[in-house]
mmCIF file of C-alpha atoms in Angstrom:
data_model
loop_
_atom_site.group_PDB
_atom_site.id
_atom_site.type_symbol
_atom_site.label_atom_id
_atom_site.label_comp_id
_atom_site.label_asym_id
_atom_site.label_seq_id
_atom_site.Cartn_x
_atom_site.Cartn_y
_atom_site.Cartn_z
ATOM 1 C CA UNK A 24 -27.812 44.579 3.173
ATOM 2 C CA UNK A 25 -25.812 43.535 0.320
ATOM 3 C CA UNK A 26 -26.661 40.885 -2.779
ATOM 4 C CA UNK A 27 -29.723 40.603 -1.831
ATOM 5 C CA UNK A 28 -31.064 40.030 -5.449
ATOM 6 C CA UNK A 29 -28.545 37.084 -5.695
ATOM 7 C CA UNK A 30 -29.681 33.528 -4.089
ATOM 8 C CA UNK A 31 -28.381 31.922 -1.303
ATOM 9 C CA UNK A 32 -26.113 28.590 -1.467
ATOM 10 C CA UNK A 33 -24.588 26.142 1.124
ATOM 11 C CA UNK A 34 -20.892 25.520 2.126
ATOM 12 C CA UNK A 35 -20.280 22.574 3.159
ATOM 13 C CA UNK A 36 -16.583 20.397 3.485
ATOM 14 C CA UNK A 37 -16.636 16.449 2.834
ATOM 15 C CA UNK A 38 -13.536 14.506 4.666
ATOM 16 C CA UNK A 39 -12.189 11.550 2.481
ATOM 17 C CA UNK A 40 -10.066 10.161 5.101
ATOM 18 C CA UNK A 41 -7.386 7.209 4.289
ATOM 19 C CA UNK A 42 -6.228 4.660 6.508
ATOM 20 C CA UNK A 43 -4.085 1.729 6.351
ATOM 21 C CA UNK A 44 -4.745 -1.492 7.931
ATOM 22 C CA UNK A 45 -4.105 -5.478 6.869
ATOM 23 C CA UNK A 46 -2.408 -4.590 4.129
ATOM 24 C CA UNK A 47 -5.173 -2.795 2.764
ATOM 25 C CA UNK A 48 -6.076 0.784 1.820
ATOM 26 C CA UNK A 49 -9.359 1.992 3.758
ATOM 27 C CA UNK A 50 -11.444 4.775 3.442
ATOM 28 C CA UNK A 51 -13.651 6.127 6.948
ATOM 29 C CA UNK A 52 -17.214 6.372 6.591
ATOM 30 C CA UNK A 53 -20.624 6.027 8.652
ATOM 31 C CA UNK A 54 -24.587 5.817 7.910
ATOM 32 C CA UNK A 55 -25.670 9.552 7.353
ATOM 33 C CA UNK A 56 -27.654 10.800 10.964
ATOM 34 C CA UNK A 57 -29.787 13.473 9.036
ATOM 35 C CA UNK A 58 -32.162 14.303 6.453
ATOM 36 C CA UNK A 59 -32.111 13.714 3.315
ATOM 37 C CA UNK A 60 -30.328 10.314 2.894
ATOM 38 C CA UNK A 61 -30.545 9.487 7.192
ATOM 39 C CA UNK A 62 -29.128 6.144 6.639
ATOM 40 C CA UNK A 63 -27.249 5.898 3.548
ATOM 41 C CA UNK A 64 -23.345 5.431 3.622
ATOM 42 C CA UNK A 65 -21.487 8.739 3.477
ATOM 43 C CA UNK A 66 -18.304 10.521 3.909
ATOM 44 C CA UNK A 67 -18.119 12.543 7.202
ATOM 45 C CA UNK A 68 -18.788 16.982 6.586
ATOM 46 C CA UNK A 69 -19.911 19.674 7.699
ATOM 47 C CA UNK A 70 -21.061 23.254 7.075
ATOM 48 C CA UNK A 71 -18.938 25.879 6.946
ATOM 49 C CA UNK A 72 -19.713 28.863 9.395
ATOM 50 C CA UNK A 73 -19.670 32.489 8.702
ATOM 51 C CA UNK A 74 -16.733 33.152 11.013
ATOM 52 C CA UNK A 75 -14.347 30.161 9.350
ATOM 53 C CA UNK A 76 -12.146 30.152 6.433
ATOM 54 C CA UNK A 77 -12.805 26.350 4.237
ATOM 55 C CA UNK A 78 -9.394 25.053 5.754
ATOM 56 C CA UNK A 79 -10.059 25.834 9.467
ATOM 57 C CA UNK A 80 -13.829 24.337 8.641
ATOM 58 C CA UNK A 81 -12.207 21.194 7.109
ATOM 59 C CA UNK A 82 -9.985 20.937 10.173
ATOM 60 C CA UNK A 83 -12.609 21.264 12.847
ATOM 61 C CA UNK A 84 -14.695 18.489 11.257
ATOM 62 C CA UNK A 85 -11.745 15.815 11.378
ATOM 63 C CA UNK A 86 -10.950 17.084 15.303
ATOM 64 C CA UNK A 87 -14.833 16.279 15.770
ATOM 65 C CA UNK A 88 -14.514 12.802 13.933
ATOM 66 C CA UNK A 89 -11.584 11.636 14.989
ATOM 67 C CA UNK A 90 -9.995 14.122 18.259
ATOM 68 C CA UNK A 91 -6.583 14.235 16.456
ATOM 69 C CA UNK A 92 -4.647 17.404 15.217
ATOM 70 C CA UNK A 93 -1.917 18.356 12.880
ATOM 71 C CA UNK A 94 -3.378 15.572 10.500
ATOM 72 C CA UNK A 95 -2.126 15.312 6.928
ATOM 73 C CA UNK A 96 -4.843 16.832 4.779
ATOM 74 C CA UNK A 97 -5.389 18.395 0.907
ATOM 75 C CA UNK A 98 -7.747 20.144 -0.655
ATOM 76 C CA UNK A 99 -9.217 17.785 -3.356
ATOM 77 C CA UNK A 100 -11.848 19.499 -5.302
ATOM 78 C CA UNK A 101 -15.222 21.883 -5.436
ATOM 79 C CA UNK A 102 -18.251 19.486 -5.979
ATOM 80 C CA UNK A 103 -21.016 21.991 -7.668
ATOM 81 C CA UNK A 104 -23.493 19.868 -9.552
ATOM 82 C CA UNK A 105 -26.881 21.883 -9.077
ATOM 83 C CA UNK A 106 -28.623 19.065 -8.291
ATOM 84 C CA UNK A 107 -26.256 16.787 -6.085
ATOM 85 C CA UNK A 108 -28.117 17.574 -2.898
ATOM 86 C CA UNK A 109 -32.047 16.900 -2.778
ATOM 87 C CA UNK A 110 -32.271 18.845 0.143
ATOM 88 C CA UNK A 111 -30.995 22.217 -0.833
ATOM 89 C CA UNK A 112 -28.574 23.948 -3.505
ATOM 90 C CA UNK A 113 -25.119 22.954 -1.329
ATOM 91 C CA UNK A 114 -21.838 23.596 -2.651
ATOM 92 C CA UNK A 115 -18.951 20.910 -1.370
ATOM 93 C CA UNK A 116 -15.030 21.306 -0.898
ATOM 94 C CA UNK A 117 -13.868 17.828 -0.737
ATOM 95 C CA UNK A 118 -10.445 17.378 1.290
ATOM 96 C CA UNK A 119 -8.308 13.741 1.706
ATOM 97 C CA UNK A 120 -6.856 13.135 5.187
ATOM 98 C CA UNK A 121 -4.373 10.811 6.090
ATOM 99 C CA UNK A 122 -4.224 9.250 9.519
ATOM 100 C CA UNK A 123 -2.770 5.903 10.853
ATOM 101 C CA UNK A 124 -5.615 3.405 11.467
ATOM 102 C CA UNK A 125 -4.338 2.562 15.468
ATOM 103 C CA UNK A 126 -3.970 6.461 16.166
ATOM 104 C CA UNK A 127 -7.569 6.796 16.150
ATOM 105 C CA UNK A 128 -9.770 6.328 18.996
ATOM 106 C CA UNK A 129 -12.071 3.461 19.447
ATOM 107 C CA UNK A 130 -14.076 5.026 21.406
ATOM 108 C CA UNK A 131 -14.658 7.850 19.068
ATOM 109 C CA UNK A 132 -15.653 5.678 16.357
ATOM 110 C CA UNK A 133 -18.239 4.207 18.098
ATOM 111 C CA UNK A 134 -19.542 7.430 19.454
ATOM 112 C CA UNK A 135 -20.149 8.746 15.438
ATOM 113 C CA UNK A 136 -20.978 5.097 14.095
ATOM 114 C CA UNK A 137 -17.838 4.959 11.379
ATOM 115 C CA UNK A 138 -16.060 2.396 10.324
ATOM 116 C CA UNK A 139 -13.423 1.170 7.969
ATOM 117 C CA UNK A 140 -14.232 -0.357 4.712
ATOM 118 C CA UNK A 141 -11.327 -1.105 2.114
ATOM 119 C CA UNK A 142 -10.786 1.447 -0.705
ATOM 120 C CA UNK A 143 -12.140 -1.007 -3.421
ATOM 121 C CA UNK A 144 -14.995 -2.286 -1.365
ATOM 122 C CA UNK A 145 -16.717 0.579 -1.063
ATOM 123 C CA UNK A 146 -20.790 0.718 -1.105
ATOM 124 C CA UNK A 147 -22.667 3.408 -2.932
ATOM 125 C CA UNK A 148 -21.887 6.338 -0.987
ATOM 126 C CA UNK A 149 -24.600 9.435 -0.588
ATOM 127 C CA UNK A 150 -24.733 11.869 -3.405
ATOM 128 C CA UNK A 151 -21.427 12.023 -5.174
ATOM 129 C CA UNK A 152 -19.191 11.004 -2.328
ATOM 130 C CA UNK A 153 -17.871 7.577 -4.599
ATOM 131 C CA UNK A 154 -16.427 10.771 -7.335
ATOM 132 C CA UNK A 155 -14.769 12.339 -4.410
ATOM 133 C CA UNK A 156 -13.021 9.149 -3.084
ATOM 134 C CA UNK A 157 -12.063 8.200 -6.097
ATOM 135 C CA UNK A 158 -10.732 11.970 -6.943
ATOM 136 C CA UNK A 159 -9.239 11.860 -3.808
ATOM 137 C CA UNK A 160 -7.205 8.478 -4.601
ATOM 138 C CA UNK A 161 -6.344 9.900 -8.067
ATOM 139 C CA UNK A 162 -4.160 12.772 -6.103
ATOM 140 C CA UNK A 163 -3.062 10.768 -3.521
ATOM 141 C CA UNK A 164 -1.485 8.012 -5.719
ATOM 142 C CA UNK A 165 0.368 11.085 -7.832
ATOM 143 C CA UNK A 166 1.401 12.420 -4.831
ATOM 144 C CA UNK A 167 2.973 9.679 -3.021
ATOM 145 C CA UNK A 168 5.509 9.090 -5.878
ATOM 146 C CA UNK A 169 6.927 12.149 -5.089
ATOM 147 C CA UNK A 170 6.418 12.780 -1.338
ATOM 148 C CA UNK A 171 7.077 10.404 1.185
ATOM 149 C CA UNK A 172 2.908 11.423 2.055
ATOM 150 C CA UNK A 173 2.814 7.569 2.556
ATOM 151 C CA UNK A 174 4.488 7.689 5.968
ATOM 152 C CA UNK A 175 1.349 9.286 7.707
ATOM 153 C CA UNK A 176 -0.334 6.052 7.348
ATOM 154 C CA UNK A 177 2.538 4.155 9.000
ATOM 155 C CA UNK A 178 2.963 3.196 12.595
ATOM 156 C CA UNK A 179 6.524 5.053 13.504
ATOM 157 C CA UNK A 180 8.065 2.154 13.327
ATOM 158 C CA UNK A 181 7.495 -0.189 10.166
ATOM 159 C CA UNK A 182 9.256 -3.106 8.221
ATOM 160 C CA UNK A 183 9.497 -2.534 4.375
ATOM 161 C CA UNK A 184 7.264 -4.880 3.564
ATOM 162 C CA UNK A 185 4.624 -2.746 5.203
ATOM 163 C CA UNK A 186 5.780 -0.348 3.883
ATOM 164 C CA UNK A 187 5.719 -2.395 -0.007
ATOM 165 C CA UNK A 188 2.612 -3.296 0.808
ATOM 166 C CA UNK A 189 1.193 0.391 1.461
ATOM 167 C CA UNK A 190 2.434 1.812 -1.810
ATOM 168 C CA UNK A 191 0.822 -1.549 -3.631
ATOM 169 C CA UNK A 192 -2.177 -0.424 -2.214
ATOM 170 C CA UNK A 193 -2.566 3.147 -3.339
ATOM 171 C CA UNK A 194 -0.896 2.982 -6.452
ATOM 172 C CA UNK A 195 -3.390 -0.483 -7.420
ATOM 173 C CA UNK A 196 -0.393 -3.008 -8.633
ATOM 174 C CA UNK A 197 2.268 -5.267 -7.474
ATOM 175 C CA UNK A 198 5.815 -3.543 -7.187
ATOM 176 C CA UNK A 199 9.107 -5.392 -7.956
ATOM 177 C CA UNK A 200 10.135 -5.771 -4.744
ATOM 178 C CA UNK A 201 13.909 -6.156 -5.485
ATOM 179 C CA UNK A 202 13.887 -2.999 -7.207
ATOM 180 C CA UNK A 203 11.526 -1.234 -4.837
ATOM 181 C CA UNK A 204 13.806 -2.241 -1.745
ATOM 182 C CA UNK A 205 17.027 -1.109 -3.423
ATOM 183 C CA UNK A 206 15.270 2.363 -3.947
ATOM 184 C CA UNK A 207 14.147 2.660 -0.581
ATOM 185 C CA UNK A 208 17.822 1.703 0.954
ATOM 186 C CA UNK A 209 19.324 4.555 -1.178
ATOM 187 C CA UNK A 210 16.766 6.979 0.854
ATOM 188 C CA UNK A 211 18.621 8.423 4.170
ATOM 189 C CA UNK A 212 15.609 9.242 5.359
ATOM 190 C CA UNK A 213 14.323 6.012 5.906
ATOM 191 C CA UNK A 214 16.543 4.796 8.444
ATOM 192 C CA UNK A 215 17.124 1.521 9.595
ATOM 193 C CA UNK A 216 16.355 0.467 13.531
ATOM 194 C CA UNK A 217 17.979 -2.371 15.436
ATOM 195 C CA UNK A 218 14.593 -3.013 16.678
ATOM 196 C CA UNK A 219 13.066 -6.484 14.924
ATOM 197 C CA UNK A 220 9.174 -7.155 14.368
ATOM 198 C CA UNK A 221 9.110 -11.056 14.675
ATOM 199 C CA UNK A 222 5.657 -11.389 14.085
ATOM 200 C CA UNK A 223 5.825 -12.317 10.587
ATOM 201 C CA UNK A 224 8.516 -15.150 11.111
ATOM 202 C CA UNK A 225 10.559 -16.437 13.257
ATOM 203 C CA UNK A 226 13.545 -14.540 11.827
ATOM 204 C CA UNK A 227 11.576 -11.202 11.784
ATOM 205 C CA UNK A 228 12.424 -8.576 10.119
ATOM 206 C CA UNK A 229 14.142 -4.922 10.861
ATOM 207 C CA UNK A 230 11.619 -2.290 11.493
ATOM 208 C CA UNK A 231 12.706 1.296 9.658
ATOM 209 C CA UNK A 232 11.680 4.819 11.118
ATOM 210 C CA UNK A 233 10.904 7.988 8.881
ATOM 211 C CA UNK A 234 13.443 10.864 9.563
ATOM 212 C CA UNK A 235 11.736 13.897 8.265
ATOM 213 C CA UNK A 236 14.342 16.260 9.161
ATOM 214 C CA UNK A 237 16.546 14.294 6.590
ATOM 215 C CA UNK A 238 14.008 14.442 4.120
ATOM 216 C CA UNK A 239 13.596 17.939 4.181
ATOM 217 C CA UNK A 240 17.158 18.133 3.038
ATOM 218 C CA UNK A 241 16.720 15.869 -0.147
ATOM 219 C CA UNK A 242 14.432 17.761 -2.409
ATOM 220 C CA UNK A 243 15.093 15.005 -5.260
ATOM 221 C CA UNK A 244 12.307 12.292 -3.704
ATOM 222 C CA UNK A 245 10.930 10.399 -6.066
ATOM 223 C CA UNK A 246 9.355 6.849 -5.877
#
């Protein structure tokens, strides 16, 4: 009974979800099932309902897409252009998730038709989707000098060149690696394992373990 000389909009949330595999950053998405654009590449959304706040909206789509909770996730931006959407006037609250790669579920991937495509190999997405990746990547990469965010894309345990490699890949250079490693060993909360990954070489190498607990204690991160 109310506004009803105002026009209506659409809510909708758009999942920019990061994964890291073969050394590579990689971003999730799938061939869009639904007018307009049915078959162009596209990030994975939703609609928001009437009875959900934009966070619990953004969370239910990545349980659909992926069955995993407690997930690593940021608002990244409110995508307005009036004209972004041929089909109707739809407002879009992008958000960047963080999951590692072998947590998700085959099966599930094959079920919504998604796949993983490396970060700077991306296709033209639908609409504005490439602005929100890329938006998305801009926060990550400031945020992962000063957060140990990098960690959700790990497998619990890791070797630091893994975990080298990762930081390479979202911040889009090389990294000293003598000065990188002597950083990382000053860190208590990356803690050394007596476990040894030997699938590199023949020597292997130690695999490391995040210890958040400790790193809630040291407020002075910084990468």
């Amino acid at each position: 009974m109310y506004y009803n000389e105002y026009s209506k909009v659409w809510v909708s949330v758009d999942c920019i979800i990061f994964g890291f595999d073969e050394g590579k950053l990689k971003v999730l998405i799938g061939r869009r099932q639904m007018d307009p654009g049915r078959g162009e590449w596209s990030l994975y959304g939703g609609f928001v309902a009437a009875d959900e706040s934009l966070d619990d909206a953004a969370r239910r789509t990545l349980y659909e897409l992926t069955g995993m909770k407690d997930v690593f996730m940021r608002q990244v931006e409110t995508f307005g252009r009036v004209n972004r959407d041929p089909g109707e006037r739809v407002i879009s609250v992008a958000y960047y998730a963080l999951i590692n790669v072998k947590d998700y579920n085959e099966e599930l991937q094959k079920e919504h038709g998604v796949e993983w495509v490396s970060s700077d190999e991306l296709p033209h997405l639908y609409s504005d989707h490439n602005e929100m990746v890329d938006k998305a990547w801009r926060l990550m990469m400031q945020k992962i000098r000063t957060e140990p965010i990098g960690f959700k894309l790990l497998p619990e345990l890791f070797t630091l060149t893994q975990l080298q490699r990762l930081y390479e890949s979202v911040v889009g250079h090389e990294i000293d690696k003598r000065n990188f490693r002597k950083r990382i060993k000053e860190m208590d909360f990356i803690q050394k394992t007596d476990k040894i990954d030997k699938k590199g070489s023949k020597r292997g190498a130690y695999l490391y373990r995040f210890n958040d607990n400790v790193y809630k204690e040291d407020p002075n991160f910084k990468l």
